[in-house]
XYZ file of C-alpha atoms in Angstrom:
406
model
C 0.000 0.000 0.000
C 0.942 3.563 -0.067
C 1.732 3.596 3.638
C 4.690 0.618 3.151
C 5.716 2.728 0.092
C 5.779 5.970 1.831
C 7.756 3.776 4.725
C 10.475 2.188 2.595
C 11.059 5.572 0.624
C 11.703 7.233 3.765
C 14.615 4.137 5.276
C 16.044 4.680 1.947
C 16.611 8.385 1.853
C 17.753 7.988 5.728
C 20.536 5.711 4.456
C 21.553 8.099 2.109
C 21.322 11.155 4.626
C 23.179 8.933 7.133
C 25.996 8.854 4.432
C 26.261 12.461 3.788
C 26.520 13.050 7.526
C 29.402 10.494 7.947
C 31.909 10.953 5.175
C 33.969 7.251 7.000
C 31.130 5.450 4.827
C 32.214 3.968 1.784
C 30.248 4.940 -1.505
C 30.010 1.195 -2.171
C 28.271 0.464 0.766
C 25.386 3.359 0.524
C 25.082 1.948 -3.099
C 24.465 -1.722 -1.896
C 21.609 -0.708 0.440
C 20.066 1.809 -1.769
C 20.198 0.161 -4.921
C 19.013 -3.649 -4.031
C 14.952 -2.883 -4.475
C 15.148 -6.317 -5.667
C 14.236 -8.802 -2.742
C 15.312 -11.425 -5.627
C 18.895 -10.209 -5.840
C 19.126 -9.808 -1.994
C 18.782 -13.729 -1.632
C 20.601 -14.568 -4.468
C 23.572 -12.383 -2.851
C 23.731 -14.629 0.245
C 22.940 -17.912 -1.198
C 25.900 -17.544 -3.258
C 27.692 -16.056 -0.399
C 26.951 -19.241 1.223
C 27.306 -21.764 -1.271
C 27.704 -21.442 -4.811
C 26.295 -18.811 -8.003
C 23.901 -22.128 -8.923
C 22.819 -22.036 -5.700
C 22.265 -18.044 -5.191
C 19.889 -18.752 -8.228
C 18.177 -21.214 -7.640
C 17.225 -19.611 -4.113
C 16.686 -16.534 -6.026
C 13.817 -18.772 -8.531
C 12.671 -20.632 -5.150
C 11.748 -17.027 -3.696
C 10.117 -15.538 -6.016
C 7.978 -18.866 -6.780
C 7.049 -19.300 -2.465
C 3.575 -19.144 -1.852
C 3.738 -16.593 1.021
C 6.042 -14.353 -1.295
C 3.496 -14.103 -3.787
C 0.431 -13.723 -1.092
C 2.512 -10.575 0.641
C 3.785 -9.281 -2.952
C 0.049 -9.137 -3.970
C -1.509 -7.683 -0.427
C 1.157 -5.122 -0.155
C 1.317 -5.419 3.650
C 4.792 -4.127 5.328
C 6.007 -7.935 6.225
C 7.756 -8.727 2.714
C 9.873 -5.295 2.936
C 10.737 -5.662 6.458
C 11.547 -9.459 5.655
C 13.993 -7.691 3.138
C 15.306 -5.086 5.344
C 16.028 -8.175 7.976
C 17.897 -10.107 5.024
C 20.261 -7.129 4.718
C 20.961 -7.283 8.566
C 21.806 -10.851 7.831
C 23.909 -9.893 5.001
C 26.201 -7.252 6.775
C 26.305 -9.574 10.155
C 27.261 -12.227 7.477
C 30.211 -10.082 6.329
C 31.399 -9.210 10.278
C 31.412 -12.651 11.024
C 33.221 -14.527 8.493
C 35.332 -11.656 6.803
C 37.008 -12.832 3.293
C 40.541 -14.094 2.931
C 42.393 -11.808 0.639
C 41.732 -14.454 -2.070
C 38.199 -14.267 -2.402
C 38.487 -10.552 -1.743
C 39.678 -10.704 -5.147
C 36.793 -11.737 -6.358
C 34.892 -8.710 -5.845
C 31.796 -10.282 -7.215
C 29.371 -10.660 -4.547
C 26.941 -8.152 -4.428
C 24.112 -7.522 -6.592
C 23.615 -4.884 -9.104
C 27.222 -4.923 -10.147
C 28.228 -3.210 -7.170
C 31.985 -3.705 -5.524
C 32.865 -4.515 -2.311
C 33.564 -1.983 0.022
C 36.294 -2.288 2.562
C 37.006 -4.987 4.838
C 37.151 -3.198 7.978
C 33.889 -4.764 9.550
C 33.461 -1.480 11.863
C 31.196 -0.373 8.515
C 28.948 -3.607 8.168
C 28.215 -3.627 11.745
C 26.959 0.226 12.181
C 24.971 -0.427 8.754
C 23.923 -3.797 10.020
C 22.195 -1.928 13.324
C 20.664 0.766 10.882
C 19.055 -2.514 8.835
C 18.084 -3.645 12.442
C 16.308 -0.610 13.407
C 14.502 -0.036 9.813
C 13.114 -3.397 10.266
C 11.489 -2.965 13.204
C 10.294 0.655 11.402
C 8.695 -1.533 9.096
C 6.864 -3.611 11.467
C 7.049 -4.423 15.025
C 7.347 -8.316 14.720
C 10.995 -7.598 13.144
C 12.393 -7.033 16.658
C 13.641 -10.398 16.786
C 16.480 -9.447 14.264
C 18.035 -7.089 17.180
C 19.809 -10.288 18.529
C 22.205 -10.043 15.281
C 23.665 -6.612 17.173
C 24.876 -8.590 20.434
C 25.929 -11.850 18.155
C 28.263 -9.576 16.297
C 28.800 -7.276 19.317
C 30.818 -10.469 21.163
C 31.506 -12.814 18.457
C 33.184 -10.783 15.705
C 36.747 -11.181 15.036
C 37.940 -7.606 14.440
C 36.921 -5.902 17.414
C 38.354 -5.312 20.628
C 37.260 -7.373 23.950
C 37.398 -4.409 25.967
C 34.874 -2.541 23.663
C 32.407 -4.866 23.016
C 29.544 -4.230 25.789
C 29.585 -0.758 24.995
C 29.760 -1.337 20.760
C 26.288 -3.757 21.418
C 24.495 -0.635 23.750
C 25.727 1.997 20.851
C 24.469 -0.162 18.705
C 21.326 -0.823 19.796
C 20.661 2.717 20.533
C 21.375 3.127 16.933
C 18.971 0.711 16.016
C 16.350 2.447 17.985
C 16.869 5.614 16.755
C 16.565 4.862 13.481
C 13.048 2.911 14.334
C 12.484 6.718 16.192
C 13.412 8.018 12.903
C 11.394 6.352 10.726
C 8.098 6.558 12.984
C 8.503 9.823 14.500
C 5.114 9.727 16.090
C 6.363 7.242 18.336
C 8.436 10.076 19.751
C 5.649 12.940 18.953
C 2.469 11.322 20.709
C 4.647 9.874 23.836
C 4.494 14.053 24.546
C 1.580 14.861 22.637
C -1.244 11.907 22.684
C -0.034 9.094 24.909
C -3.706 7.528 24.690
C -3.235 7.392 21.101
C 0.372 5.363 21.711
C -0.979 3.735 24.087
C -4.184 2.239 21.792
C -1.765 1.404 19.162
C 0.640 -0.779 20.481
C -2.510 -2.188 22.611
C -3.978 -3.380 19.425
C 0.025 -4.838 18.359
C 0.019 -6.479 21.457
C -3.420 -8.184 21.498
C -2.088 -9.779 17.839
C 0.849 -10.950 19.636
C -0.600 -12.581 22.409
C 1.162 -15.356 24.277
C -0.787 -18.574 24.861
C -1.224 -22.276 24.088
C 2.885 -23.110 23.306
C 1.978 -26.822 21.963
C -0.612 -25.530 19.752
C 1.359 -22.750 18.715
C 4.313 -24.771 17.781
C 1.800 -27.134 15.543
C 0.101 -24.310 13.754
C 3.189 -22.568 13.001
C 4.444 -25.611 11.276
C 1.226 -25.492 9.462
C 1.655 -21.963 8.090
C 5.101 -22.868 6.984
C 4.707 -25.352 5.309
C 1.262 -23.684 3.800
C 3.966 -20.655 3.008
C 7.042 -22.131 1.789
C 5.723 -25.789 1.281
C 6.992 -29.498 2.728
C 10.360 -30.150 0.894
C 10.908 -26.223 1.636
C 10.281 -27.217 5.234
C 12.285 -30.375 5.283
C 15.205 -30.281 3.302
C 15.610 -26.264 5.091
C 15.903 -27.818 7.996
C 18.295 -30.450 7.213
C 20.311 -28.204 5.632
C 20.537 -25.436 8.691
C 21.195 -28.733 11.166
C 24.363 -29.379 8.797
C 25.700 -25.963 8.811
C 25.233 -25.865 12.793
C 27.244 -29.023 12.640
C 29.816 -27.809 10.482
C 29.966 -24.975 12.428
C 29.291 -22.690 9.194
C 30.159 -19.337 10.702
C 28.766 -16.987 7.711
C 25.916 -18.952 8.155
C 25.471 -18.596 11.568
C 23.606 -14.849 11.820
C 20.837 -16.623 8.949
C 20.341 -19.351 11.528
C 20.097 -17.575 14.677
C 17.692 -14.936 13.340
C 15.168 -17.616 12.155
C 15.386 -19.757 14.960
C 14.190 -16.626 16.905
C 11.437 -15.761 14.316
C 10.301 -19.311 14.701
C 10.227 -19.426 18.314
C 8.159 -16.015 18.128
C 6.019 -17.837 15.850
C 5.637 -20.497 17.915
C 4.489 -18.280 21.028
C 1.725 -16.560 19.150
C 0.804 -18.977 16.663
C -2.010 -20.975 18.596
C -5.850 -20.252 16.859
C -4.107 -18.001 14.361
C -5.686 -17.739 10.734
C -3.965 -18.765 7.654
C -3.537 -15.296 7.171
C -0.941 -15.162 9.963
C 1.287 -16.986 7.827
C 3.259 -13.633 6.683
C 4.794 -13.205 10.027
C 6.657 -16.498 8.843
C 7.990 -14.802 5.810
C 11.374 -14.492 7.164
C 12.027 -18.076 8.484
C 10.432 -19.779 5.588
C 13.147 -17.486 3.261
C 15.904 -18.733 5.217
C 14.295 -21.734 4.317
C 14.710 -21.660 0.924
C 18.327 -20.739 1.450
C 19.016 -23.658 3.326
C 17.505 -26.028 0.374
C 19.368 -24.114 -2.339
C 22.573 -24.636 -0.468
C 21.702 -28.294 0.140
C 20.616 -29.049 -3.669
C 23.556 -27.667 -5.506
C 26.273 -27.866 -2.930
C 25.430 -30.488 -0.068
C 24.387 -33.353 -2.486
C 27.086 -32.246 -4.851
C 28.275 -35.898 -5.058
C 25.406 -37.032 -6.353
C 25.051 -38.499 -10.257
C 24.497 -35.814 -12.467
C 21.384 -36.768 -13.899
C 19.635 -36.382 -9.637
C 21.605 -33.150 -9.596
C 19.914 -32.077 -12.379
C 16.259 -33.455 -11.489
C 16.145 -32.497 -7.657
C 16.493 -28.500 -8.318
C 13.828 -29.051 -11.532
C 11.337 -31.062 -8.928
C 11.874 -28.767 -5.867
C 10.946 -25.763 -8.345
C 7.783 -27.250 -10.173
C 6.753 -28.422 -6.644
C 6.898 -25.142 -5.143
C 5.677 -23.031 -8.309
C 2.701 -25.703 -7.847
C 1.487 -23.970 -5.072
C 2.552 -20.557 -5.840
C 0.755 -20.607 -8.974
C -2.233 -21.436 -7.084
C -2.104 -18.467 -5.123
C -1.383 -16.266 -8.052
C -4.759 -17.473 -9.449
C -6.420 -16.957 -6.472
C -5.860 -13.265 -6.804
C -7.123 -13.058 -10.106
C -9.809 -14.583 -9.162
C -10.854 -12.075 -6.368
C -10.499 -9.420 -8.678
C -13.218 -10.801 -10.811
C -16.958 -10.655 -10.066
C -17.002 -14.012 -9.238
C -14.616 -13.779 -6.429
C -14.619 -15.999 -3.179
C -16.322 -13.240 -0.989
C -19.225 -13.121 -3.342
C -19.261 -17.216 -3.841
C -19.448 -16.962 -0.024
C -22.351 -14.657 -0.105
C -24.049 -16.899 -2.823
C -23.518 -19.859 -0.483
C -25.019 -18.534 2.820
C -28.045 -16.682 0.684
C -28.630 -20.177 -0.246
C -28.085 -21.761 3.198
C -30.821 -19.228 4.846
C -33.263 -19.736 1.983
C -33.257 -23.479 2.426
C -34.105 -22.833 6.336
C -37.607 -20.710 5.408
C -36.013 -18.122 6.932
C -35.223 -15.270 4.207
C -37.836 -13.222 5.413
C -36.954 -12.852 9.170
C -33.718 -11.513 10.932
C -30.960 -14.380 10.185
C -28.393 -14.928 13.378
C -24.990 -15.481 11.844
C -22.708 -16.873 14.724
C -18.586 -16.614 13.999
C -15.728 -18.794 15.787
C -13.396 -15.984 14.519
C -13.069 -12.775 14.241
C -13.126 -12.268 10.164
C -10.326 -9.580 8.719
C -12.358 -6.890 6.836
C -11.513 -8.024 3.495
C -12.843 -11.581 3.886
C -16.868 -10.389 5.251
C -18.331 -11.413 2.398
C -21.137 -9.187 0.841
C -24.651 -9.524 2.909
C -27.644 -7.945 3.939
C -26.246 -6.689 7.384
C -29.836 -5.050 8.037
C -31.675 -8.499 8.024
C -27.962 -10.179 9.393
C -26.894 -10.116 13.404
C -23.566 -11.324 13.450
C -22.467 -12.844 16.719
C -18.792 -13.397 17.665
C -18.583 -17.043 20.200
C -14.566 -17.397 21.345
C -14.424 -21.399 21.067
C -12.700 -23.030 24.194
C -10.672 -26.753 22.963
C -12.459 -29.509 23.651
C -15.990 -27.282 24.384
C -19.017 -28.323 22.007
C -20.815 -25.127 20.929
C -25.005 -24.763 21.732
C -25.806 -24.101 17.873
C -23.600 -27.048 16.258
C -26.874 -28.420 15.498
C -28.330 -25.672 13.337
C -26.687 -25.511 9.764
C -22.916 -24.509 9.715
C -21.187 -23.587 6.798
C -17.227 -23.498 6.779
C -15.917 -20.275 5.287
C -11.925 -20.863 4.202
């Protein structure tokens, strides 16, 4: 929507602000967070990074073709930004912790765009990696998770001193937060101005986020992701992070650390949670796909040619499957015939057969219905009644007619 637009055109020309105001910054490095609009060439980046070109694009092909990717690409809501925003946190952590040898310095062919590398000195990647942090969470508030990446680097890089690190991971999480302050300055304007209004707003953030039900949480969220990225996504991902923790993979280490913390976030909030919720995901089912690019082409490596050759092709038709399927979704719902008028066909129908189209119909929801999906009805002969469904707890009016709206 215009609001994410507005949003991301605003981190962008703080980057380039940021880079005026601090001369230190190499041109390079404003270029290669300016430039990459391209969530495509972001993962490609750091799939080759971690692997291989062939597997940078066939991650790249695997992203673009993931069902959630082209749900959030359609609906325009701030999670697929702020997933890409994250991804360049990951990339610049990447960068501090596993710095090239001068040998594949040489190389100078890693970043998209045809952009060069900047310099080594890792100082730069972790200031712009806690300005990625903070725009993130500008983006939207379920990005916090990424701020672990500033402590990870904070202690664990090689290049900087012992005695410095505590106070490089507080400078750089006030950073962080001030470029979140940035980018929303009504945060800052309303805590002085409107607190109520603050207050209502992260009220309504916090309800979405509420904590409850782990077990069922951790089975719905496996749900989503695999409804988001699909099984083999799911499965050979995980294999593939489990090696690199094995191997002790330290470039891959900020990738697998960030997800595993989106996951678990997942997990907390996921019980009863709509399909819909699936986009808070988006970031754990891309690193994901990273992990099953990196497996295909470089993992299984050893393989005979001819399965090298047909495990990319069937992870890619398997996945464009379902992503295809969304993609025809859409253009269905922008046709008269779309599901919220099927819907409104169905219940019509449903009322009719009960002799009851000339009375007031009671409509009884389990769930609260997002605006979008309230399918077109006659709300002056319609009382709508919300029930909150307890496990296990048999409802009074399961024996009047029910009809399941998806």
């Amino acid at each position: 929507g215009l609001e994410v637009e507005a949003l991301t055109r605003s981190v962008r020309e703080l980057f380039q602000r940021m880079a005026e105001l601090v001369p230190s910054i190499p041109g390079e490095l404003v270029a290669a967070v300016v430039n990459v609009e391209d969530p495509k060439a972001l993962v490609y980046t750091i799939a080759k990074r971690l692997a291989t070109p062939r597997a940078g694009l066939l991650a790249a092909l695997l992203f673009t073709l993931m069902p959630v990717v082209v749900c959030m690409a359609h609906e325009g809501k701030p999670h697929l930004p702020g997933a890409v925003l994250m991804l360049l946190a990951v990339y610049f952590a990447m960068r501090c912790a596993a710095p090239e040898s001068a040998k594949v310095e040489e190389a100078k062919n890693d970043l998209p765009h045809g952009i060069r590398h900047p310099t080594s000195d890792i100082r730069h990647y972790f200031w712009w990696m806690c300005v990625c942090c903070g725009a993130a969470l500008g983006m939207v508030l379920s990005s916090w998770p990424v701020f672990v990446l500033i402590p990870l680097v904070a202690f664990r890089a090689a290049g900087f001193n012992p005695r410095d690190r505590t106070i490089r991971m507080l400078t750089g999480t006030a950073v962080a937060l001030g470029v979140y302050l940035v980018t929303n300055p009504y945060i800052l304007i309303n805590a002085f101005v409107n607190r109520e209004v603050l207050k209502s707003n992260f009220g309504n953030s916090l309800a979405m986020y509420e904590i409850a039900r782990i077990g069922e949480g951790f089975v719905r969220t496996v749900e989503l992701t695999i409804e988001g990225a699909t099984l083999p996504i799911l499965a050979v991902g995980m294999i593939a992070l489990v090696v690199a923790i094995i191997r002790k993979h330290r470039a891959a280490m900020p990738l697998i650390v960030v997800s595993v913390a989106f996951f678990l976030q997942f997990v907390l909030i996921g019980a009863g949670k709509p399909a819909e919720y699936g986009r808070f995901g988006i970031f754990t089912n891309t690193a994901l796909v990273l992990g099953t690019a990196v497996a295909v082409t470089s993992y299984w490596a050893s393989l005979h040619r001819f399965i090298q050759w047909v495990l990319p092709l069937f992870v890619v038709a398997w996945v464009g499957m379902f992503g295809l399927g969304y993609l025809q979704n859409f253009q269905a719902d922008g046709t008269v015939q779309s599901s919220r008028h099927r819907t409104a066909e169905r219940i019509t129908e449903l009322v009719c057969t009960q002799g009851e189209s000339a009375n007031k119909v009671r409509m009884v929801v389990s769930a609260e219905p997002a605006p979008y999906c309230i399918p077109p009805l006659d709300f002056s002969k319609t009382d709508v009644v919300l029930t909150r469904l307890e496990p296990g707890v048999r409802p009074e009016w399961t024996d009047h007619p029910r009809l399941k709206i998806d």
